[in-house]
């Protein structure tokens, strides 16, 4: 298989890599390529920082291996290739009464990427993470093909789920799907006045899917205001999701200046009536709202953006509030900020989720947020939380190692299956994640 040189970026458009890239179409070709010159996988390139980059090395682009191999209509177990996109699965499966069990904020994420990052979604508080629904993985490692399950090659399974692609490439996986009542979403939206109300509503929600948009520019008595969305699958007539549009050019710097963002956030908060409302949406519009605007990352201009996402234990809610106050005061936040309640579920040794509250905020790179992010990370570490490596582009090794106490065990397992370090990516190098000591 001949490689082609490819220059690509993390979704934040801050970090870039150039790699020789293979594009296998069949499992046989993938296995042969990995036997000759093993390299890390690329999927939908939706990791924000450098988790999907391998500058100066090789990579394997998996997007042509996207077939649905088999679906057991009775049990809801789907066998699918690693390059299949989550959004495509949702569109195909919902009319048949099934959905991917956990869906991240973009439908362009692949099954292999969802496993490697052990993604979480709007139902983590009651369903857990993606990796907890994986029944088996056909993995192409640098030492050959292996099939791993929770009860077979258990160490390899726990190192692969959330393992940043370091054990090998997901050629195929079997996943337990989630029952869907229909192919639309019944969504209840309500305004949230402040931080305390936001947490109370998240804690008290018994909806299957729950997410809070939070105005990260609001201060004082309005700190933490936002919009809470609670949703269930349902059946009904609803117009199909609108066809996506593209952002045709890099936006100018003033487009996301602090005054503009504050005005936008205030208007966005008021778009929901004070009494709240219930609306019917296409599935894609609820789970993947930003996918309708292709290349929306260009709204941050040529300099791009960083995303800071953390989770802290329930008992550290006051720390998270202090962090939000710091973000609001600095004037760096964009309109994209999310607050969710998470349950205890996680699938692997390096999985991000833990029971608590997770906050995600986009920060315009033009504002040079490195100092702010370092201060926020220190607060997360002190609170016993962790940052999400799928979003990170600024963290330091020492802080991350402390946040992931099972990292050393994970590194030992990875070394057995990739002793030459062929699967190492820029993120793993930057954070020295495979260090055994």
Coordinates of C-alpha atoms in Angstrom, one line a residue:
X1 CA 0.0 0.0 0.0
X2 CA 1.5 3.4 -1.0
X3 CA 1.4 6.2 1.5
X4 CA 0.6 9.8 0.7
X5 CA 1.9 12.8 2.5
X6 CA -0.8 14.7 4.4
X7 CA -0.8 17.8 6.5
X8 CA -3.6 17.9 9.0
X9 CA -4.6 19.6 12.3
X10 CA -6.4 18.9 15.5
X11 CA -9.9 20.4 15.5
X12 CA -8.7 23.4 17.4
X13 CA -6.5 24.3 14.5
X14 CA -3.6 25.3 16.8
X15 CA -1.5 22.2 16.4
X16 CA -0.5 20.7 13.0
X17 CA 1.3 17.6 11.7
X18 CA 2.6 16.2 8.4
X19 CA 2.6 12.4 8.1
X20 CA 2.9 9.7 5.5
X21 CA -0.7 8.3 5.5
X22 CA -2.0 4.9 4.4
X23 CA -5.7 4.5 3.6
X24 CA -6.7 0.9 3.8
X25 CA -10.1 -0.2 2.5
X26 CA -10.1 -3.8 3.9
X27 CA -9.1 -5.5 7.1
X28 CA -6.6 -7.6 5.1
X29 CA -4.8 -4.5 3.8
X30 CA -4.8 -3.0 7.2
X31 CA -3.2 -6.1 8.8
X32 CA -0.6 -6.2 6.0
X33 CA 0.2 -2.5 6.4
X34 CA 0.6 -2.8 10.2
X35 CA 2.8 -5.9 9.8
X36 CA 5.1 -3.9 7.5
X37 CA 5.2 -0.5 9.2
X38 CA 2.9 -0.1 12.3
X39 CA 1.5 3.4 12.9
X40 CA -1.3 5.1 14.9
X41 CA -4.8 5.5 13.4
X42 CA -6.5 8.6 12.3
X43 CA -10.3 8.8 12.3
X44 CA -12.5 11.9 12.0
X45 CA -9.8 14.2 13.2
X46 CA -12.2 15.6 15.9
X47 CA -9.7 15.5 18.8
X48 CA -9.1 19.2 19.5
X49 CA -5.3 19.2 20.3
X50 CA -2.6 16.7 19.3
X51 CA -4.2 13.4 20.3
X52 CA -4.6 12.5 16.6
X53 CA -1.3 13.9 15.3
X54 CA 1.9 12.1 14.5
X55 CA 4.1 14.8 13.0
X56 CA 7.0 13.5 11.0
X57 CA 5.8 9.9 11.2
X58 CA 3.3 7.6 9.6
X59 CA -0.4 7.3 10.3
X60 CA -3.3 5.1 9.1
X61 CA -6.5 6.9 8.0
X62 CA -9.4 4.6 8.8
X63 CA -12.3 6.4 7.2
X64 CA -12.6 3.9 4.3
X65 CA -13.2 1.1 6.7
X66 CA -16.7 2.1 7.7
X67 CA -18.9 -0.9 7.0
X68 CA -21.7 -2.2 9.2
X69 CA -20.8 -5.9 9.3
X70 CA -23.8 -7.4 11.2
X71 CA -26.7 -6.3 13.3
X72 CA -28.6 -8.6 15.6
X73 CA -32.0 -7.0 15.6
X74 CA -33.1 -8.9 18.7
X75 CA -30.2 -8.3 21.0
X76 CA -29.1 -5.0 19.5
X77 CA -25.5 -6.0 19.1
X78 CA -23.8 -4.3 16.2
X79 CA -20.6 -5.5 14.6
X80 CA -19.0 -2.6 12.7
X81 CA -15.6 -1.5 11.3
X82 CA -13.5 1.0 13.2
X83 CA -13.8 3.8 10.7
X84 CA -17.6 4.0 10.8
X85 CA -18.9 7.4 12.0
X86 CA -21.2 7.7 15.0
X87 CA -23.6 10.1 13.2
X88 CA -24.0 7.8 10.3
X89 CA -24.8 4.9 12.7
X90 CA -27.4 7.1 14.4
X91 CA -29.1 8.0 11.1
X92 CA -29.2 4.4 9.9
X93 CA -30.2 2.7 13.2
X94 CA -32.8 5.1 14.7
X95 CA -35.5 4.1 12.2
X96 CA -34.9 0.5 13.2
X97 CA -35.3 1.2 16.9
X98 CA -31.7 1.5 18.0
X99 CA -29.1 4.1 18.6
X100 CA -25.4 4.1 19.5
X101 CA -25.4 3.7 23.3
X102 CA -23.3 6.8 23.9
X103 CA -22.7 9.7 21.5
X104 CA -20.2 12.5 21.8
X105 CA -20.9 16.1 20.6
X106 CA -20.0 15.4 17.0
X107 CA -21.3 12.7 14.7
X108 CA -18.0 12.8 12.7
X109 CA -16.2 10.8 15.5
X110 CA -15.5 7.2 14.4
X111 CA -16.1 4.0 16.3
X112 CA -12.4 3.5 16.7
X113 CA -12.0 7.1 18.0
X114 CA -14.9 6.6 20.4
X115 CA -13.2 3.5 21.8
X116 CA -9.7 5.1 22.0
X117 CA -11.1 8.1 23.9
X118 CA -13.9 6.2 25.8
X119 CA -16.2 9.1 24.9
X120 CA -19.1 10.2 27.0
X121 CA -22.3 11.9 26.1
X122 CA -25.4 13.6 27.3
X123 CA -26.5 10.3 29.1
X124 CA -23.4 9.6 31.1
X125 CA -25.2 10.2 34.4
X126 CA -27.3 7.1 33.8
X127 CA -25.5 5.1 31.0
X128 CA -21.8 5.5 31.5
X129 CA -19.2 5.7 28.8
X130 CA -18.9 4.3 25.3
X131 CA -16.4 1.7 26.3
X132 CA -18.8 0.0 28.7
X133 CA -20.9 -1.1 25.8
X134 CA -18.1 -2.6 23.8
X135 CA -18.4 -6.4 23.8
X136 CA -15.3 -7.2 21.7
X137 CA -12.6 -5.5 19.7
X138 CA -10.7 -6.9 16.7
X139 CA -7.4 -5.1 17.3
X140 CA -4.5 -4.9 14.9
X141 CA -1.4 -4.4 17.1
X142 CA 2.2 -4.0 16.1
X143 CA 2.6 -7.6 17.1
X144 CA -0.3 -9.0 15.2
X145 CA -4.1 -9.3 15.3
X146 CA -5.9 -9.9 18.6
X147 CA -9.5 -10.1 19.6
X148 CA -10.0 -8.8 23.1
X149 CA -13.1 -8.8 25.3
X150 CA -13.9 -7.8 28.9
X151 CA -13.3 -11.5 29.9
X152 CA -10.6 -12.4 27.2
X153 CA -7.2 -10.6 27.2
X154 CA -8.7 -8.4 29.9
X155 CA -5.6 -6.3 30.5
X156 CA -5.4 -5.5 26.8
X157 CA -9.1 -4.6 26.8
X158 CA -8.8 -2.2 29.7
X159 CA -5.7 -0.6 28.1
X160 CA -7.5 -0.1 24.8
X161 CA -10.7 1.5 26.0
X162 CA -9.7 5.1 26.6
X163 CA -6.1 4.1 25.7
X164 CA -5.5 6.8 23.1
X165 CA -4.9 4.3 20.3
X166 CA -1.7 3.1 21.9
X167 CA -2.4 -0.7 21.8
X168 CA -3.2 -0.9 18.1
X169 CA -5.9 0.0 15.6
X170 CA -9.5 -1.0 16.0
X171 CA -10.4 -2.9 12.8
X172 CA -13.8 -4.0 14.0
X173 CA -15.8 -3.9 17.2
X174 CA -19.1 -5.4 18.6
X175 CA -21.2 -2.8 20.5
X176 CA -24.4 -3.2 22.5
X177 CA -26.8 -0.6 21.1
X178 CA -29.4 1.3 23.1
X179 CA -33.2 1.0 22.4
X180 CA -34.8 4.1 20.8
X181 CA -38.5 4.8 21.0
X182 CA -38.4 6.5 17.6
X183 CA -36.2 8.5 15.3
X184 CA -36.8 12.0 16.8
X185 CA -36.0 13.7 20.1
X186 CA -38.5 15.3 22.4
X187 CA -36.5 18.1 24.0
X188 CA -37.5 20.2 27.0
X189 CA -35.6 23.5 27.3
X190 CA -35.6 25.9 30.2
X191 CA -33.7 28.9 31.3
X192 CA -31.4 28.6 34.3
X193 CA -30.8 31.7 36.4
X194 CA -27.5 31.0 38.1
X195 CA -24.9 28.4 39.2
X196 CA -26.9 27.0 42.2
X197 CA -30.0 26.4 40.1
X198 CA -27.9 24.9 37.3
X199 CA -26.4 22.3 39.6
X200 CA -29.7 21.6 41.3
X201 CA -31.4 20.9 38.0
X202 CA -28.6 18.7 36.8
X203 CA -28.7 16.7 40.1
X204 CA -32.5 16.4 40.0
X205 CA -32.9 15.4 36.3
X206 CA -34.2 11.9 35.6
X207 CA -34.2 12.4 31.9
X208 CA -32.3 10.0 29.7
X209 CA -30.3 12.8 28.1
X210 CA -29.4 16.0 29.9
X211 CA -27.0 18.8 29.1
X212 CA -26.5 22.4 30.2
X213 CA -25.3 25.2 28.0
X214 CA -23.6 27.7 30.3
X215 CA -22.9 31.4 29.7
X216 CA -19.2 31.5 30.6
X217 CA -19.2 35.3 30.3
X218 CA -21.8 35.9 33.0
X219 CA -20.6 37.3 36.4
X220 CA -22.0 38.3 39.7
X221 CA -25.6 37.1 40.5
X222 CA -25.8 35.7 36.9
X223 CA -22.8 33.5 37.2
X224 CA -23.6 30.0 35.9
X225 CA -26.8 31.0 34.1
X226 CA -27.6 29.0 31.0
X227 CA -30.0 26.6 29.3
X228 CA -30.8 23.1 30.5
X229 CA -31.9 20.6 27.9
X230 CA -33.6 17.3 28.8
X231 CA -34.5 14.8 26.1
X232 CA -36.0 11.4 25.3
X233 CA -36.3 9.6 22.0
X234 CA -39.7 9.5 20.5
X235 CA -41.8 9.0 17.4
X236 CA -43.4 11.8 15.5
X237 CA -43.3 14.0 12.4
X238 CA -40.5 16.4 12.2
X239 CA -38.7 18.0 9.2
X240 CA -35.4 16.3 8.4
X241 CA -32.2 17.8 9.7
X242 CA -31.2 20.7 7.6
X243 CA -28.3 20.2 5.2
X244 CA -25.0 21.4 6.6
X245 CA -23.4 24.6 5.5
X246 CA -19.7 25.5 5.4
X247 CA -17.8 28.3 7.0
X248 CA -16.1 29.6 3.8
X249 CA -13.2 31.6 5.4
X250 CA -11.4 32.2 8.6
X251 CA -13.4 34.7 10.7
X252 CA -11.7 38.0 11.6
X253 CA -10.4 38.4 15.1
X254 CA -13.2 40.8 16.3
X255 CA -15.9 38.2 15.5
X256 CA -15.2 36.5 18.9
X257 CA -14.1 39.5 20.8
X258 CA -15.3 39.7 24.4
X259 CA -18.1 42.3 23.8
X260 CA -19.4 40.3 20.9
X261 CA -19.4 37.1 22.8
X262 CA -21.2 38.7 25.8
X263 CA -23.9 40.1 23.5
X264 CA -24.4 36.8 21.7
X265 CA -24.5 34.8 25.0
X266 CA -27.2 37.1 26.4
X267 CA -29.3 36.8 23.3
X268 CA -28.8 33.1 23.2
X269 CA -29.9 32.7 26.8
X270 CA -33.1 34.6 26.1
X271 CA -34.0 32.5 23.0
X272 CA -35.7 30.1 25.4
X273 CA -38.9 31.6 26.9
X274 CA -38.9 32.3 30.6
X275 CA -41.5 29.6 31.1
X276 CA -39.5 27.0 29.1
X277 CA -40.7 25.0 26.1
X278 CA -40.7 21.5 24.6
X279 CA -39.7 21.0 21.0
X280 CA -39.3 18.1 18.6
X281 CA -36.0 17.8 16.9
X282 CA -34.3 15.5 14.5
X283 CA -31.8 13.3 16.3
X284 CA -28.8 14.9 14.6
X285 CA -29.9 18.4 15.7
X286 CA -30.0 17.4 19.4
X287 CA -26.9 15.2 19.6
X288 CA -24.7 17.0 17.0
X289 CA -25.8 20.6 16.8
X290 CA -22.6 22.0 15.5
X291 CA -22.2 19.4 12.7
X292 CA -24.7 21.5 10.7
X293 CA -22.0 24.1 10.3
X294 CA -19.1 22.3 8.6
X295 CA -15.7 23.7 9.5
X296 CA -17.2 25.8 12.4
X297 CA -13.7 25.8 13.9
X298 CA -12.8 28.5 11.3
X299 CA -14.9 30.9 13.3
X300 CA -11.9 31.3 15.6
X301 CA -9.8 32.7 12.7
X302 CA -6.4 31.6 11.7
X303 CA -5.1 31.4 15.3
X304 CA -7.6 28.7 16.2
X305 CA -8.7 27.8 19.7
X306 CA -8.0 25.6 22.7
X307 CA -10.7 23.8 24.6
X308 CA -10.4 23.2 28.3
X309 CA -12.5 20.4 29.6
X310 CA -12.3 18.9 33.1
X311 CA -14.3 16.8 35.5
X312 CA -14.2 17.3 39.3
X313 CA -15.9 15.2 42.0
X314 CA -19.3 16.1 43.2
X315 CA -17.9 17.4 46.5
X316 CA -15.7 19.9 44.6
X317 CA -18.6 21.8 43.0
X318 CA -17.3 25.0 44.8
X319 CA -14.0 24.6 43.1
X320 CA -15.7 24.4 39.7
X321 CA -17.6 27.5 40.5
X322 CA -14.4 29.3 41.3
X323 CA -12.9 28.2 38.0
X324 CA -16.0 29.5 36.1
X325 CA -15.6 32.8 37.9
X326 CA -12.0 33.0 36.8
X327 CA -12.9 32.2 33.2
X328 CA -15.7 34.8 33.3
X329 CA -13.5 37.5 34.7
X330 CA -10.7 37.0 32.1
X331 CA -13.0 37.6 29.2
X332 CA -11.5 34.8 27.1
X333 CA -14.5 32.5 26.8
X334 CA -16.4 31.8 23.6
X335 CA -20.1 31.0 23.2
X336 CA -19.3 27.3 23.4
X337 CA -19.4 26.2 27.0
X338 CA -21.1 23.1 28.4
X339 CA -21.9 21.8 31.9
X340 CA -22.9 18.2 32.6
X341 CA -23.5 15.9 35.5
X342 CA -21.5 12.7 35.1
X343 CA -22.0 9.3 36.7
X344 CA -19.3 6.9 37.8
X345 CA -19.0 4.9 34.6
X346 CA -15.7 4.5 32.8
X347 CA -14.4 1.7 30.6
X348 CA -10.6 1.7 30.8
X349 CA -7.5 2.5 32.8
X350 CA -7.0 5.9 31.0
X351 CA -10.7 6.8 30.6
X352 CA -11.6 10.4 31.4
X353 CA -15.1 10.0 33.1
X354 CA -15.6 10.0 36.9
X355 CA -18.6 10.9 39.0
X356 CA -18.9 14.6 39.2
X357 CA -19.5 17.7 37.1
X358 CA -17.7 18.3 33.8
X359 CA -17.2 21.8 32.4
X360 CA -16.0 22.4 28.8
X361 CA -15.1 25.9 27.5
X362 CA -13.6 27.0 24.2
X363 CA -10.8 29.6 24.5
X364 CA -9.7 31.7 21.5
X365 CA -6.0 31.1 21.0
X366 CA -5.6 34.8 20.0
X367 CA -6.1 35.6 23.7
X368 CA -3.1 33.4 24.7
X369 CA -4.9 31.4 27.3
X370 CA -1.9 29.2 28.4
X371 CA -1.5 30.9 31.8
X372 CA -5.2 30.7 32.5
X373 CA -5.4 27.0 31.5
X374 CA -2.4 26.2 33.8
X375 CA -4.2 27.9 36.7
X376 CA -7.4 25.9 36.0
X377 CA -5.5 22.7 35.7
X378 CA -3.9 23.3 39.1
X379 CA -7.3 23.7 40.6
X380 CA -8.6 20.5 38.9
X381 CA -5.6 18.6 40.3
X382 CA -6.1 19.9 43.8
X383 CA -9.8 19.0 43.7
X384 CA -9.0 15.4 42.7
X385 CA -10.4 15.8 39.1
X386 CA -8.9 15.4 35.7
X387 CA -8.7 17.0 32.3
X388 CA -10.0 15.4 29.1
X389 CA -7.0 14.4 26.9
X390 CA -9.1 14.3 23.7
X391 CA -9.5 18.1 24.1
X392 CA -6.1 19.0 25.6
X393 CA -3.3 21.0 23.8
X394 CA -1.6 22.8 26.7
X395 CA -1.2 20.5 29.7
X396 CA 2.1 19.6 31.3
X397 CA 3.1 15.9 32.0
X398 CA 3.4 16.1 35.8
X399 CA -0.2 17.4 36.2
X400 CA -1.7 14.8 33.9
X401 CA 0.2 11.9 35.5
X402 CA -1.2 12.8 38.9
X403 CA -4.8 13.0 37.5
X404 CA -4.6 9.5 36.0
X405 CA -3.4 7.3 38.8
X406 CA -3.6 4.1 36.7
X407 CA -1.4 5.5 34.0
X408 CA 1.7 3.6 35.0
X409 CA -0.2 0.2 34.9
X410 CA -1.6 1.2 31.5
X411 CA 1.9 2.1 30.2
X412 CA 3.2 -1.4 31.2
X413 CA 0.4 -3.1 29.3
X414 CA 0.9 -0.9 26.2
X415 CA 4.6 -1.7 26.2
X416 CA 3.9 -5.4 25.9
X417 CA 1.9 -4.9 22.7
X418 CA 3.9 -2.0 21.2
X419 CA 7.4 -2.4 22.6
X420 CA 9.0 -0.2 19.9
X421 CA 6.7 2.7 20.4
X422 CA 5.3 2.6 16.9
X423 CA 1.8 3.9 18.0
X424 CA 3.1 7.0 19.9
X425 CA 1.3 10.2 18.9
X426 CA 2.3 13.8 19.5
X427 CA 0.0 14.0 22.6
X428 CA 1.6 10.9 24.1
X429 CA 5.1 12.3 23.5
X430 CA 4.2 15.7 24.8
X431 CA 2.8 14.3 28.0
X432 CA 5.3 11.5 28.3
X433 CA 2.3 9.2 29.0
X434 CA 4.1 5.9 28.2
X435 CA 6.9 6.5 30.8
X436 CA 7.1 3.5 33.0
X437 CA 8.4 5.3 36.0

